[in-house]
PDB file of C-alpha atoms and ligand atoms in Angstrom:
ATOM      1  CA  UNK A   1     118.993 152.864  76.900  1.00 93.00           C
ATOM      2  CA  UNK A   2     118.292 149.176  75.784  1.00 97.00           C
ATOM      3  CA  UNK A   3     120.332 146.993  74.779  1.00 98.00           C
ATOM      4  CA  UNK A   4     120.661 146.303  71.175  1.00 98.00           C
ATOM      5  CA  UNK A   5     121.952 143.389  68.773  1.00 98.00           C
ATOM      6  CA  UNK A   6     121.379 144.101  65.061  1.00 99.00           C
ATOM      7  CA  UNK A   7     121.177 141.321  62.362  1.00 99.00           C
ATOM      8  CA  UNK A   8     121.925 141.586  58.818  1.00 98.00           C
ATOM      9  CA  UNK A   9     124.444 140.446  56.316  1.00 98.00           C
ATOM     10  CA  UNK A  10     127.885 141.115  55.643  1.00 98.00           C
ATOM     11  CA  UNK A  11     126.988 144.340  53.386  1.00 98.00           C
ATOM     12  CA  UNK A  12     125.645 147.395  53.112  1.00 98.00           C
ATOM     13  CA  UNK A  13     121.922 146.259  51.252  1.00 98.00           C
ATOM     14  CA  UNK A  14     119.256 147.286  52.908  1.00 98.00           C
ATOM     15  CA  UNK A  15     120.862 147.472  56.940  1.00 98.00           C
ATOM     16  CA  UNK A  16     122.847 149.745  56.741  1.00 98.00           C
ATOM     17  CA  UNK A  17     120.857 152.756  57.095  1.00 99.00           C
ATOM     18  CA  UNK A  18     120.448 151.252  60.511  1.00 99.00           C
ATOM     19  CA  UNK A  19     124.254 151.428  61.092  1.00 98.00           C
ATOM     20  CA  UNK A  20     124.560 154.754  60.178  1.00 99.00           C
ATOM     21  CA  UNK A  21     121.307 155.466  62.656  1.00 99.00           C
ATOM     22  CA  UNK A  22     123.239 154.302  65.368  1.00 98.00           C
ATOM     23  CA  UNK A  23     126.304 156.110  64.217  1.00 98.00           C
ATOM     24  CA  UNK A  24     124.596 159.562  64.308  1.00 98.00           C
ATOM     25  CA  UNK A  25     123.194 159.357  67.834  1.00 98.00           C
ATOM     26  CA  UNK A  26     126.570 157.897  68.568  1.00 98.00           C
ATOM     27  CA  UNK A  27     124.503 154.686  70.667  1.00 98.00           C
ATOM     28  CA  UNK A  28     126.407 151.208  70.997  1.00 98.00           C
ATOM     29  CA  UNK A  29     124.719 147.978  69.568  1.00 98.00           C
ATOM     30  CA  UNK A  30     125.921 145.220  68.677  1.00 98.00           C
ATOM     31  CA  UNK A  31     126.785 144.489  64.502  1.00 98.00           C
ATOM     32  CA  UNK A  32     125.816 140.972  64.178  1.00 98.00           C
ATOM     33  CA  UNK A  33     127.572 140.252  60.539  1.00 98.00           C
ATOM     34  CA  UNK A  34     125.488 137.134  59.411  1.00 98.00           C
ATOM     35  CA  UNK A  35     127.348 134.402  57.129  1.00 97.00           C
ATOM     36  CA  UNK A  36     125.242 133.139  54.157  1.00 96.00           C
ATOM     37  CA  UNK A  37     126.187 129.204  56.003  1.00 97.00           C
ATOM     38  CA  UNK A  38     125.291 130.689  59.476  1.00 96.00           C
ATOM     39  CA  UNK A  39     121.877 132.353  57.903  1.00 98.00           C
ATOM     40  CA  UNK A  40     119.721 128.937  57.440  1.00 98.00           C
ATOM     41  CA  UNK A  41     120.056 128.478  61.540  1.00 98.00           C
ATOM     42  CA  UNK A  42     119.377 131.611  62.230  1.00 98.00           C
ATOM     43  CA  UNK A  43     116.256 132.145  59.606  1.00 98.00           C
ATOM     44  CA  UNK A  44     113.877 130.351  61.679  1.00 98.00           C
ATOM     45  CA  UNK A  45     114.574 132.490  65.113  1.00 98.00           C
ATOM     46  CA  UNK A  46     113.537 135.994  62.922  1.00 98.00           C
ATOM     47  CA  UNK A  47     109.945 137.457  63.369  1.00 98.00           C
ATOM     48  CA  UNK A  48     109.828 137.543  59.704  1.00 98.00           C
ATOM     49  CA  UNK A  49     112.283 134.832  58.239  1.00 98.00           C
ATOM     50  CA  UNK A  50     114.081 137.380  57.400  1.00 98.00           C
ATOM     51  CA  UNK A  51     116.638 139.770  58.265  1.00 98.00           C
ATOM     52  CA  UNK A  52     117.416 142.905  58.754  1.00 98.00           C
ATOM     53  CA  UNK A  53     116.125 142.626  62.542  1.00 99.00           C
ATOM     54  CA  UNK A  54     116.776 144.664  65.533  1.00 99.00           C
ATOM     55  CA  UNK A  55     116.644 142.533  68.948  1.00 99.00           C
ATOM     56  CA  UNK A  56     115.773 145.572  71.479  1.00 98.00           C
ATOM     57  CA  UNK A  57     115.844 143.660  75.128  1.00 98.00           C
ATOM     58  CA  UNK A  58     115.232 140.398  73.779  1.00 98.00           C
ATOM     59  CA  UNK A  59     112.277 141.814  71.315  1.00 98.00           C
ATOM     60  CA  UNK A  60     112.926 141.263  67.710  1.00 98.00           C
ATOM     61  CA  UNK A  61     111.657 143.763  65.460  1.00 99.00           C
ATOM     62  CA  UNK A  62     111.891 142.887  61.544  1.00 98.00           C
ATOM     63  CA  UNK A  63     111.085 145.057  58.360  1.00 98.00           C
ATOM     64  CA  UNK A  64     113.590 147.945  57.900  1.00 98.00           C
ATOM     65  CA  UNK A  65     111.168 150.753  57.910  1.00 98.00           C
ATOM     66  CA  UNK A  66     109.798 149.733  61.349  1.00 98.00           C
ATOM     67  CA  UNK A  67     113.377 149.494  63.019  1.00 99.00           C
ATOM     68  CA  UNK A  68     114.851 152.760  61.099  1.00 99.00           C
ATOM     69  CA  UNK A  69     111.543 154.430  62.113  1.00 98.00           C
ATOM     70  CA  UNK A  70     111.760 153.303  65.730  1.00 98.00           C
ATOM     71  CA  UNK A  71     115.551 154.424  65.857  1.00 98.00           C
ATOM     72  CA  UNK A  72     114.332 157.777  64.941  1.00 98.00           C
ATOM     73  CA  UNK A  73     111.988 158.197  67.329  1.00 98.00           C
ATOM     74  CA  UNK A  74     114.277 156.656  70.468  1.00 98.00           C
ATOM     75  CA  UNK A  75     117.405 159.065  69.021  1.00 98.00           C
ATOM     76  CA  UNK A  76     114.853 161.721  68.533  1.00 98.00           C
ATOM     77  CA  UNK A  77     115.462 162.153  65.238  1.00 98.00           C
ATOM     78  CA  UNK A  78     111.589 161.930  63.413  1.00 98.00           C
ATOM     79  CA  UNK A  79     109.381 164.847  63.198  1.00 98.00           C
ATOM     80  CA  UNK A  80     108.181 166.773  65.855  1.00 97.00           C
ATOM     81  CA  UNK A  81     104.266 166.674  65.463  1.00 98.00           C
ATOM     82  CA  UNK A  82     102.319 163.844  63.922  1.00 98.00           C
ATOM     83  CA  UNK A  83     101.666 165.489  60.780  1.00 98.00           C
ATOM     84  CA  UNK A  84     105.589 165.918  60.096  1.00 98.00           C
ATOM     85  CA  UNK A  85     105.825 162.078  61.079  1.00 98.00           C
ATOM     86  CA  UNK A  86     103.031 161.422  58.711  1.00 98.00           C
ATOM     87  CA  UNK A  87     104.695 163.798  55.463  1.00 98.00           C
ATOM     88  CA  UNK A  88     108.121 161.568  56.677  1.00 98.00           C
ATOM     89  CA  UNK A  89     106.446 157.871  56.671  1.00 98.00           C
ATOM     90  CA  UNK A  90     105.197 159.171  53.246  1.00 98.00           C
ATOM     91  CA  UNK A  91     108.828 159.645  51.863  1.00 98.00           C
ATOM     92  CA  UNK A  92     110.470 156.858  53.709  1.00 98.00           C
ATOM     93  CA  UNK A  93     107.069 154.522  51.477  1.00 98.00           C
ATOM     94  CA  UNK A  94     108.451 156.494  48.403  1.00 98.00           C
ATOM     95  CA  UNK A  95     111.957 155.408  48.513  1.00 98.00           C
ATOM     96  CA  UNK A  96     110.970 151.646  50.004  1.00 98.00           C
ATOM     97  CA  UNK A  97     108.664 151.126  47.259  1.00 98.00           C
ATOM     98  CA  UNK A  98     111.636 152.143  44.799  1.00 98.00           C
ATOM     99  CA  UNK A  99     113.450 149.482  46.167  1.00 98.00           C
ATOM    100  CA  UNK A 100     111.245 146.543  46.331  1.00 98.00           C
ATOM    101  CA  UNK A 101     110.053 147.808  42.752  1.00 98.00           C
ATOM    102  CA  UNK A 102     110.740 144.556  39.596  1.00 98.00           C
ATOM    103  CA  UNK A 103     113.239 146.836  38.186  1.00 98.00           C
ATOM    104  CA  UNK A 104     115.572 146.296  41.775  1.00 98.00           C
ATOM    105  CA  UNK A 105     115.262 143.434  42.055  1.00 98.00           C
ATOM    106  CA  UNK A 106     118.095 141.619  39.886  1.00 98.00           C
ATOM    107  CA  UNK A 107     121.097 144.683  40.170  1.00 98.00           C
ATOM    108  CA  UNK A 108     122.133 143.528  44.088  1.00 98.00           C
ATOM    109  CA  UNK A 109     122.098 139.879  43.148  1.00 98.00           C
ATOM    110  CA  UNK A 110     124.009 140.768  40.380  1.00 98.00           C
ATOM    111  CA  UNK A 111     126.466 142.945  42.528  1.00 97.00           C
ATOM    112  CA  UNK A 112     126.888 140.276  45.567  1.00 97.00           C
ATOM    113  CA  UNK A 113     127.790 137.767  42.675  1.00 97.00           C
ATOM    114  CA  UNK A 114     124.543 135.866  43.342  1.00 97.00           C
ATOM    115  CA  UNK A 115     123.164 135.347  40.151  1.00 98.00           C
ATOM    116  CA  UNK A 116     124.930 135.704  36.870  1.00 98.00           C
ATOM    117  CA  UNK A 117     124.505 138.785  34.280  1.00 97.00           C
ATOM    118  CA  UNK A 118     126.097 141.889  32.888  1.00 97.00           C
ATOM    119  CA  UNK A 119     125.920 144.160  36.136  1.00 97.00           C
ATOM    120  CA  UNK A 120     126.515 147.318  33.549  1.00 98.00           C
ATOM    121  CA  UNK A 121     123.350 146.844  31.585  1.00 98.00           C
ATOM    122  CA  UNK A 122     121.286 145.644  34.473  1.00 98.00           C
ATOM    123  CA  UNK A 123     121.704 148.697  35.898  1.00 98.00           C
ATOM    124  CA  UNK A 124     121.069 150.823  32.723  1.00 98.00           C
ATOM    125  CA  UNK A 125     118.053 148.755  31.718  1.00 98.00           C
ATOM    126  CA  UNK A 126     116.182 147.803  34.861  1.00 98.00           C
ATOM    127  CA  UNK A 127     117.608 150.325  37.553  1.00 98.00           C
ATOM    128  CA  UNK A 128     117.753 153.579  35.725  1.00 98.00           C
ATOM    129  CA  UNK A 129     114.009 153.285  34.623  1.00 98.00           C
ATOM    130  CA  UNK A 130     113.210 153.132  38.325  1.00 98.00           C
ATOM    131  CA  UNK A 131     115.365 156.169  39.211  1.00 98.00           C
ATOM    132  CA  UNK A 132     113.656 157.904  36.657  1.00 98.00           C
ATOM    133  CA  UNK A 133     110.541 157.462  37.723  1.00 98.00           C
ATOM    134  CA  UNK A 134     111.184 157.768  41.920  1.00 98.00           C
ATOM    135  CA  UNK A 135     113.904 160.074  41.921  1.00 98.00           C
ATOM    136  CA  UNK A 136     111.964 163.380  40.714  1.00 98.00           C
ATOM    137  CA  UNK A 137     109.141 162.732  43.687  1.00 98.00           C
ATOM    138  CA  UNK A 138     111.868 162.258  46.159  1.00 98.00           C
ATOM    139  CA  UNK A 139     113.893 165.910  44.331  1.00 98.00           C
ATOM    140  CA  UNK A 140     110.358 168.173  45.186  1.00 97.00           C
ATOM    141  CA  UNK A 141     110.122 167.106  48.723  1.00 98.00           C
ATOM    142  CA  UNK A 142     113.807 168.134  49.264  1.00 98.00           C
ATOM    143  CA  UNK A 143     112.979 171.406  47.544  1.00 97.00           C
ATOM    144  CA  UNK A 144     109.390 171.836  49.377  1.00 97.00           C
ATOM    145  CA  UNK A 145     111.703 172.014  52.453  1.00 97.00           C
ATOM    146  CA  UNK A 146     113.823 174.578  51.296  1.00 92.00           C
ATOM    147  CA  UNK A 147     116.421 173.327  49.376  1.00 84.00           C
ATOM    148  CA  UNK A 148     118.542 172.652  52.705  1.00 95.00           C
ATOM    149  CA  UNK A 149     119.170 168.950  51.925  1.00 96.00           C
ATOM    150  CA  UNK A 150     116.718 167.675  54.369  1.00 98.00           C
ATOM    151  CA  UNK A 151     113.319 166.752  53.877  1.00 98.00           C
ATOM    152  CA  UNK A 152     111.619 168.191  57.387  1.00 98.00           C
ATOM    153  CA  UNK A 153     113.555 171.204  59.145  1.00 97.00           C
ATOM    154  CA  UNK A 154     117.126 171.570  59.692  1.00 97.00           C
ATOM    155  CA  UNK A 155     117.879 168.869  61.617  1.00 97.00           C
ATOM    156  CA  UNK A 156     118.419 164.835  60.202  1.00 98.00           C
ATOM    157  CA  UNK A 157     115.506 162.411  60.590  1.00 98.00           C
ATOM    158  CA  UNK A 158     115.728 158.613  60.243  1.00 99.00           C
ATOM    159  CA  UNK A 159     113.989 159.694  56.933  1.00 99.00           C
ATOM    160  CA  UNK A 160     116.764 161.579  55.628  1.00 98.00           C
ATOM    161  CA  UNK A 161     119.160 159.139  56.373  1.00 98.00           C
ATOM    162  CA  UNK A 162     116.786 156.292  55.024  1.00 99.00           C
ATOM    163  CA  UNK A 163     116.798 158.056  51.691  1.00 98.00           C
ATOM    164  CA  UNK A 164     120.239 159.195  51.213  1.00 98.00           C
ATOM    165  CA  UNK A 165     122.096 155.473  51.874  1.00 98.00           C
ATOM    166  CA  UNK A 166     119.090 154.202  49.468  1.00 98.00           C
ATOM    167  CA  UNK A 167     120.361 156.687  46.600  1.00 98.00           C
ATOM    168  CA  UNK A 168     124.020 156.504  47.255  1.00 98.00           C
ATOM    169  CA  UNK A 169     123.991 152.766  46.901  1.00 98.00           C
ATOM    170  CA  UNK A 170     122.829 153.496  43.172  1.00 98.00           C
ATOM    171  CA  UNK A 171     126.405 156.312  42.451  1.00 98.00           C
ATOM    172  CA  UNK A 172     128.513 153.323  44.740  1.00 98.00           C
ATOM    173  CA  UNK A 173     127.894 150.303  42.957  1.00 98.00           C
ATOM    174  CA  UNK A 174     125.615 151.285  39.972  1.00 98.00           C
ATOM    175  CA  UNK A 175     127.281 154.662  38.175  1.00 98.00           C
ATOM    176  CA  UNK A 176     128.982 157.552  39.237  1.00 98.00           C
ATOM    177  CA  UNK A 177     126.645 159.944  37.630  1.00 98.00           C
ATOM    178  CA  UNK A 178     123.732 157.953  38.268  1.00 98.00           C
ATOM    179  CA  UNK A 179     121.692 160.501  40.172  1.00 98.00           C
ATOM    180  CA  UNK A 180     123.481 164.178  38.211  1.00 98.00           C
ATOM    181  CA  UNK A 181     120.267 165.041  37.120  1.00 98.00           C
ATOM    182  CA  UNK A 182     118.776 164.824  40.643  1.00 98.00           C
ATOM    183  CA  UNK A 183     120.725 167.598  42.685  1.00 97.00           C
ATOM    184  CA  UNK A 184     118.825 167.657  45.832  1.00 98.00           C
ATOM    185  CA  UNK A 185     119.239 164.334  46.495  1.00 98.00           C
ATOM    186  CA  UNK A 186     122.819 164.723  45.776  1.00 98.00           C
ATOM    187  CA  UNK A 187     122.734 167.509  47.941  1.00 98.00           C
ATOM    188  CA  UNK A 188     121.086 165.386  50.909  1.00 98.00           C
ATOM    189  CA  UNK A 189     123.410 163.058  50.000  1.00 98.00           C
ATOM    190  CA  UNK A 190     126.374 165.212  50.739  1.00 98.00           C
ATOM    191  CA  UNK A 191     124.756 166.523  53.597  1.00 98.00           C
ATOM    192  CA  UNK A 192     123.851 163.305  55.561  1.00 98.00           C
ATOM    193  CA  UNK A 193     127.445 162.061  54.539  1.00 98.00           C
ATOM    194  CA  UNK A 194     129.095 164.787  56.178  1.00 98.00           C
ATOM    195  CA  UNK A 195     127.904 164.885  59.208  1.00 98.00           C
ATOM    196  CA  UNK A 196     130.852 164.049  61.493  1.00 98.00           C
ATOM    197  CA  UNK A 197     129.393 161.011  63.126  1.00 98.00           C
ATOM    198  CA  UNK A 198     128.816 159.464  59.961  1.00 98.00           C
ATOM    199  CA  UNK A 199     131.700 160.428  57.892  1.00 98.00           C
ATOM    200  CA  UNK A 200     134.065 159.199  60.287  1.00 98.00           C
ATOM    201  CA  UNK A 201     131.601 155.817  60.175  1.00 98.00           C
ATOM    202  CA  UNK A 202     131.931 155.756  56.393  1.00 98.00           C
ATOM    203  CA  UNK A 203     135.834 156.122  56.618  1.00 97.00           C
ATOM    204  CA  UNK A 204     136.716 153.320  58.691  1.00 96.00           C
ATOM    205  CA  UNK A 205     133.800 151.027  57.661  1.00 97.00           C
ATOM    206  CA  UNK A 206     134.325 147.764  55.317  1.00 95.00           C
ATOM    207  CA  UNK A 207     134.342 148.354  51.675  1.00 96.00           C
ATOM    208  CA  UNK A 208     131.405 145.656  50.727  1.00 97.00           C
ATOM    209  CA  UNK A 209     129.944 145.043  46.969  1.00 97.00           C
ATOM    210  CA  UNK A 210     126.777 145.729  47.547  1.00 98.00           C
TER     211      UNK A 210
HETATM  212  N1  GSH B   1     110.709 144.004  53.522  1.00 94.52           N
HETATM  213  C1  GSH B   1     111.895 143.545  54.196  1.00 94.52           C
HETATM  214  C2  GSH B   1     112.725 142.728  53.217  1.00 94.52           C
HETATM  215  C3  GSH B   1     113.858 142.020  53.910  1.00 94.52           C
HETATM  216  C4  GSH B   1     114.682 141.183  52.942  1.00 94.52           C
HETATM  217  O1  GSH B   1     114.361 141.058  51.762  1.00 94.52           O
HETATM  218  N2  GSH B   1     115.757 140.596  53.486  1.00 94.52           N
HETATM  219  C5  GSH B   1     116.619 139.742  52.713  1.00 94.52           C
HETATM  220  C6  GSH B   1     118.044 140.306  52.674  1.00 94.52           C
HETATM  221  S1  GSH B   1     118.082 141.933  51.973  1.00 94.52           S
HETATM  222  C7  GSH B   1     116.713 138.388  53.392  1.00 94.52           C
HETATM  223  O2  GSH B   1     116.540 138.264  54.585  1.00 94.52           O
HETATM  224  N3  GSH B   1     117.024 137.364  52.602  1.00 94.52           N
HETATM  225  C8  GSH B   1     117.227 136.021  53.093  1.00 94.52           C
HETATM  226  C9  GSH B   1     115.976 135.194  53.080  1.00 94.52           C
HETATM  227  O3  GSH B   1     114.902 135.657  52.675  1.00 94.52           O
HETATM  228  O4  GSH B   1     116.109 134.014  53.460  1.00 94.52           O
HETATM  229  C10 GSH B   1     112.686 144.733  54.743  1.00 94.52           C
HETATM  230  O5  GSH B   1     112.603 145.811  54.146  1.00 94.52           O
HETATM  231  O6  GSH B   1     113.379 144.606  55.761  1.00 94.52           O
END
């Protein structure tokens, strides 16, 4: 196995699906917790100027997708064919466009403490409107796989996990019944939560605000 150092702030955001990838195979790497004072050093050394990055050997690889993606493959946790690969990338686009859409942009500034504003009604005015619009494509490719809580077979892909830390973000720091109308994805939810590498993650892990 290579040796790994991940990079990313002090918070969940958008690393910590990579975390929780290395929790579920249950592989050591390194949790390099970047300070906002350390982070202007640092900014220059990253492929993309930005983090999160995974250094792999000495190889840094930027852009979450790419990392969680490679993860899954290494921990053997993709799809099995290239067409189930393909029908996963698909998903994994789905949810990442959902969270670089306008309407994300502000409510993790907001939540970090950032940038100033009502974190309540950013949520409810800019989030929710993005939920509603991502959240029923992401509900029939749960059910097109059988209503198991997985997207592709019975077994968790970096996909699955991809998507359900992107959703519970929005019931953790947005509402609790942000996503009620959206039971498959609470259901995947549930399901990635509980499995027992993860869960014991979760319980031990630093509570963050965003
Ligand atoms: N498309 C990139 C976006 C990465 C990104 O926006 N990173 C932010 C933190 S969440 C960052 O590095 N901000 C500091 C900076 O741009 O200087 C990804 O998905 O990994």
């Amino acid at each position: 196995m290579p040796s790994f150092k991940f990079y990313y702030f002090d918070f969940r955001g958008r690393g910590e699906v990579i975390r929780l990838l290395f929790h579920l195979a249950g592989e050591q790497f390194t949790d390099e917790r970047v300070t906002f004072e350390t982070w202007g050093a640092l900014k220059p050394q990253m492929p993309l100027g930005q983090i999160p990055v995974l250094d792999i050997d000495g190889v840094k690889i930027g852009q979450t997708t790419a990392i969680a993606r490679y993860l899954g493959h290494q921990f053997h946790r993709a799809g099995t064919n290239a067409v189930e690969c393909a029908r996963l990338d698909m998903i994994a686009d789905v949810i990442q466009e959902m969270t670089n859409s306008s309407g994300f942009a502000n409510f993790p500034k907001v939540s970090l403490g950032l940038i100033g504003g009502d974190k309540t009604h950013i949520f409810k005015t800019e989030v929710v409107p993005e939920i509603e619009k991502y959240a029923p494509l992401v509900e029939k490719f749960l059910l097109d796989n059988g209503n198991n809580g997985l997207f592709q077979g019975d077994r968790e892909t970096w996909v699955d996990v991809f998507a359900a830390e992107s959703f519970a973000k929005l019931i953790d720091y947005g509402s609790p019944d942000a996503l009620d109308a959206y039971p498959h994805i609470l259901a995947l939810i549930n399901r990635v939560f509980n499995h027992p590498n993860i869960k014991s993650y979760i319980a031990t892990r630093k509570q963050t605000p965003f």
